[in-house]
Amino acid sequence: IAYTASKKEGQREIYIVDASGSGEPELVRSGAGMKNLEEWSPDGKYLVYNQDTGENVDLYSIALTPERTVTPLFQSRFREDMGRISPNGRWIAYRSNESGRPEIYVRALHPTGPGGGRKWLVSTDGGTEPEWRRDGKELLYLRGHAITSVDVSTAGTEFDAGTPKVLFEKILAEPRRNRYLATPDGQQILLVL
């Protein structure tokens, strides 16, 4: 289990612990700045997290090797967070405020590979909290209090997204993170109300 905790004043750090409950939590990422875990990679080899430096928020990955190599995924003057990696490990969906409001974008996880550094705007009227369906054919996100769906294609070297459609209007009230999750087949959505 990977998680974020505030164990030192003014810092949020990232830990992992055996899911069986045995052993002590292991500190994975420390240092200055608020760090917030986003997710574990599909292959289990690294974690994605965001770090607030006080000037901006960017996404990073940290390898779960003894060296704990940190790789910046984004470094810009905008806020980029809520990163979610596609099930095939090739794409990352994230929230950015580069347009002046929060929107959902997708780009290649490794910009030097297929897809390059190009990014695609997925949401059309604001968006937060992207989530991939397990087969990678649908991307969900929140627009206000509504859960919105977009059919996507992640198999080729180019990402492709359809037109967003609202699945459930005004279903979620309180704004906070991690409020919903689609089941692996995409037929049900689990909600924290």
Tab-separated table of C-alpha atoms in Angstrom:
chain	number	residue	atom	x	y	z
A	1	ILE	CA	0.000	0.000	0.000
A	2	ALA	CA	1.354	3.418	-0.920
A	3	TYR	CA	0.126	6.529	0.860
A	4	THR	CA	0.905	10.125	1.786
A	5	ALA	CA	1.245	11.187	5.409
A	6	SER	CA	2.207	14.319	7.336
A	7	LYS	CA	4.673	13.066	9.915
A	8	LYS	CA	6.911	16.125	10.023
A	9	GLU	CA	5.662	19.656	10.485
A	10	GLY	CA	5.015	21.359	7.150
A	11	GLN	CA	5.827	18.285	5.062
A	12	ARG	CA	3.854	15.548	3.394
A	13	GLU	CA	5.861	12.448	2.612
A	14	ILE	CA	5.224	9.236	0.681
A	15	TYR	CA	5.367	5.805	2.295
A	16	ILE	CA	4.777	2.190	1.308
A	17	VAL	CA	3.843	-0.670	3.609
A	18	ASP	CA	3.147	-4.357	3.075
A	19	ALA	CA	-0.573	-4.910	2.471
A	20	SER	CA	-0.530	-7.841	4.902
A	21	GLY	CA	0.084	-5.394	7.748
A	22	SER	CA	3.463	-6.897	8.579
A	23	GLY	CA	6.528	-4.725	8.772
A	24	GLU	CA	6.976	-1.015	9.288
A	25	PRO	CA	6.078	1.678	6.747
A	26	GLU	CA	9.000	2.584	4.499
A	27	LEU	CA	9.681	6.225	3.644
A	28	VAL	CA	9.853	6.504	-0.150
A	29	ARG	CA	10.015	10.282	-0.748
A	30	SER	CA	10.875	13.042	1.698
A	31	GLY	CA	12.347	16.534	1.509
A	32	ALA	CA	10.978	20.036	1.135
A	33	GLY	CA	7.585	20.627	-0.433
A	34	MET	CA	4.182	19.030	-0.050
A	35	LYS	CA	4.095	15.669	-1.824
A	36	ASN	CA	0.794	13.961	-2.638
A	37	LEU	CA	0.612	10.430	-3.972
A	38	GLU	CA	-1.357	10.049	-7.197
A	39	GLU	CA	-1.060	6.335	-8.007
A	40	TRP	CA	1.019	3.216	-8.467
A	41	SER	CA	2.074	2.490	-12.065
A	42	PRO	CA	0.336	-0.458	-13.799
A	43	ASP	CA	3.612	-2.429	-13.850
A	44	GLY	CA	4.239	-1.722	-10.138
A	45	LYS	CA	7.701	-0.269	-10.807
A	46	TYR	CA	7.121	3.352	-9.798
A	47	LEU	CA	4.782	5.785	-8.079
A	48	VAL	CA	3.369	8.984	-9.539
A	49	TYR	CA	2.984	11.937	-7.198
A	50	ASN	CA	2.529	15.681	-7.308
A	51	GLN	CA	4.717	18.140	-5.462
A	52	ASP	CA	3.751	21.643	-4.423
A	53	THR	CA	6.834	23.847	-4.352
A	54	GLY	CA	4.903	26.956	-3.331
A	55	GLU	CA	5.199	28.396	-6.839
A	56	ASN	CA	3.499	25.597	-8.790
A	57	VAL	CA	2.426	21.959	-8.636
A	58	ASP	CA	4.042	19.416	-10.955
A	59	LEU	CA	3.862	15.661	-11.484
A	60	TYR	CA	6.804	13.339	-10.846
A	61	SER	CA	7.505	9.627	-10.840
A	62	ILE	CA	9.734	7.820	-8.374
A	63	ALA	CA	11.226	4.423	-9.198
A	64	LEU	CA	10.740	1.752	-6.558
A	65	THR	CA	14.367	0.690	-6.802
A	66	PRO	CA	17.027	1.125	-4.109
A	67	GLU	CA	18.154	4.360	-5.825
A	68	ARG	CA	14.604	5.876	-5.699
A	69	THR	CA	15.234	7.853	-8.896
A	70	VAL	CA	12.849	10.799	-9.289
A	71	THR	CA	11.795	11.804	-12.817
A	72	PRO	CA	9.853	15.023	-13.518
A	73	LEU	CA	6.818	14.300	-15.688
A	74	PHE	CA	5.842	17.966	-15.901
A	75	GLN	CA	7.683	21.147	-15.084
A	76	SER	CA	5.807	24.305	-15.986
A	77	ARG	CA	4.369	27.438	-14.469
A	78	PHE	CA	0.927	25.804	-14.369
A	79	ARG	CA	-0.647	23.446	-11.879
A	80	GLU	CA	-0.521	19.841	-13.130
A	81	ASP	CA	-1.823	17.169	-10.805
A	82	MET	CA	-4.340	14.319	-10.467
A	83	GLY	CA	-2.208	12.176	-12.781
A	84	ARG	CA	-3.603	8.803	-13.829
A	85	ILE	CA	-1.687	6.370	-16.044
A	86	SER	CA	-3.560	4.450	-18.731
A	87	PRO	CA	-3.841	0.687	-18.162
A	88	ASN	CA	-1.325	0.022	-20.960
A	89	GLY	CA	1.169	2.386	-19.271
A	90	ARG	CA	1.593	4.626	-22.346
A	91	TRP	CA	-0.539	7.684	-21.531
A	92	ILE	CA	-1.188	9.936	-18.570
A	93	ALA	CA	-4.417	11.827	-17.942
A	94	TYR	CA	-4.065	14.832	-15.653
A	95	ARG	CA	-5.614	18.090	-14.540
A	96	SER	CA	-4.023	21.370	-15.596
A	97	ASN	CA	-5.033	25.017	-15.214
A	98	GLU	CA	-3.058	26.212	-18.250
A	99	SER	CA	-6.256	27.405	-19.989
A	100	GLY	CA	-7.224	29.517	-16.978
A	101	ARG	CA	-9.477	26.871	-15.438
A	102	PRO	CA	-9.004	23.201	-14.501
A	103	GLU	CA	-9.292	20.902	-17.526
A	104	ILE	CA	-8.389	17.279	-18.255
A	105	TYR	CA	-5.537	16.626	-20.681
A	106	VAL	CA	-3.822	13.458	-21.918
A	107	ARG	CA	-0.281	13.127	-23.197
A	108	ALA	CA	2.269	10.367	-23.681
A	109	LEU	CA	3.725	9.298	-20.346
A	110	HIS	CA	7.187	9.213	-21.922
A	111	PRO	CA	7.291	12.213	-24.323
A	112	THR	CA	10.323	10.829	-26.178
A	113	GLY	CA	8.321	7.753	-27.249
A	114	PRO	CA	5.185	7.408	-29.406
A	115	GLY	CA	2.978	10.483	-29.252
A	116	GLY	CA	5.925	12.737	-28.449
A	117	GLY	CA	5.292	15.778	-26.312
A	118	ARG	CA	1.869	16.453	-27.834
A	119	LYS	CA	-1.100	16.781	-25.493
A	120	TRP	CA	-4.831	16.442	-26.048
A	121	LEU	CA	-7.553	18.434	-24.297
A	122	VAL	CA	-10.216	15.915	-23.259
A	123	SER	CA	-12.669	17.975	-21.213
A	124	THR	CA	-14.658	20.762	-22.833
A	125	ASP	CA	-16.087	22.728	-19.919
A	126	GLY	CA	-13.759	22.171	-16.967
A	127	GLY	CA	-12.691	18.907	-15.376
A	128	THR	CA	-10.981	17.219	-12.426
A	129	GLU	CA	-10.217	13.709	-11.134
A	130	PRO	CA	-9.633	11.659	-14.295
A	131	GLU	CA	-9.999	7.861	-14.044
A	132	TRP	CA	-9.344	5.246	-16.746
A	133	ARG	CA	-11.594	2.279	-17.313
A	134	ARG	CA	-9.510	-0.881	-16.869
A	135	ASP	CA	-9.535	-1.710	-20.602
A	136	GLY	CA	-8.338	1.816	-21.517
A	137	LYS	CA	-11.319	2.511	-23.792
A	138	GLU	CA	-12.991	5.115	-21.602
A	139	LEU	CA	-11.834	8.050	-19.520
A	140	LEU	CA	-14.046	9.380	-16.746
A	141	TYR	CA	-13.698	12.735	-15.043
A	142	LEU	CA	-15.673	15.106	-12.871
A	143	ARG	CA	-17.137	18.307	-14.227
A	144	GLY	CA	-18.470	20.132	-11.208
A	145	HIS	CA	-20.695	17.580	-9.480
A	146	ALA	CA	-21.261	15.467	-12.599
A	147	ILE	CA	-19.444	12.309	-13.664
A	148	THR	CA	-18.522	12.635	-17.334
A	149	SER	CA	-17.369	9.954	-19.784
A	150	VAL	CA	-15.257	10.101	-22.952
A	151	ASP	CA	-14.613	7.163	-25.265
A	152	VAL	CA	-10.879	7.023	-26.007
A	153	SER	CA	-8.362	5.034	-28.004
A	154	THR	CA	-4.968	4.354	-26.423
A	155	ALA	CA	-3.697	1.475	-28.556
A	156	GLY	CA	-1.881	3.340	-31.324
A	157	THR	CA	0.831	5.953	-31.323
A	158	GLU	CA	-1.791	8.712	-31.361
A	159	PHE	CA	-4.324	9.225	-28.618
A	160	ASP	CA	-7.903	9.789	-29.748
A	161	ALA	CA	-10.886	11.024	-27.712
A	162	GLY	CA	-14.573	11.246	-28.518
A	163	THR	CA	-17.123	13.779	-27.303
A	164	PRO	CA	-17.646	14.025	-23.519
A	165	LYS	CA	-21.052	12.922	-22.258
A	166	VAL	CA	-22.481	13.352	-18.766
A	167	LEU	CA	-23.277	10.042	-17.073
A	168	PHE	CA	-24.621	11.365	-13.777
A	169	GLU	CA	-25.532	15.004	-13.097
A	170	LYS	CA	-25.131	16.520	-9.601
A	171	ILE	CA	-24.366	13.180	-8.012
A	172	LEU	CA	-21.406	14.331	-5.931
A	173	ALA	CA	-21.602	17.273	-3.560
A	174	GLU	CA	-18.573	17.961	-1.397
A	175	PRO	CA	-15.421	18.777	-3.398
A	176	ARG	CA	-12.625	16.429	-2.307
A	177	ARG	CA	-10.362	13.926	-3.998
A	178	ASN	CA	-10.882	10.245	-4.685
A	179	ARG	CA	-14.681	10.381	-4.637
A	180	TYR	CA	-15.400	7.722	-7.253
A	181	LEU	CA	-13.954	4.687	-8.983
A	182	ALA	CA	-15.226	2.661	-11.931
A	183	THR	CA	-15.367	-1.121	-11.665
A	184	PRO	CA	-12.951	-2.962	-14.016
A	185	ASP	CA	-15.682	-3.598	-16.621
A	186	GLY	CA	-16.902	0.032	-16.465
A	187	GLN	CA	-20.491	-1.064	-15.762
A	188	GLN	CA	-20.662	0.339	-12.216
A	189	ILE	CA	-19.207	3.309	-10.399
A	190	LEU	CA	-18.401	3.248	-6.698
A	191	LEU	CA	-19.060	6.592	-4.985
A	192	VAL	CA	-18.114	8.245	-1.715
A	193	LEU	CA	-21.104	10.448	-0.933
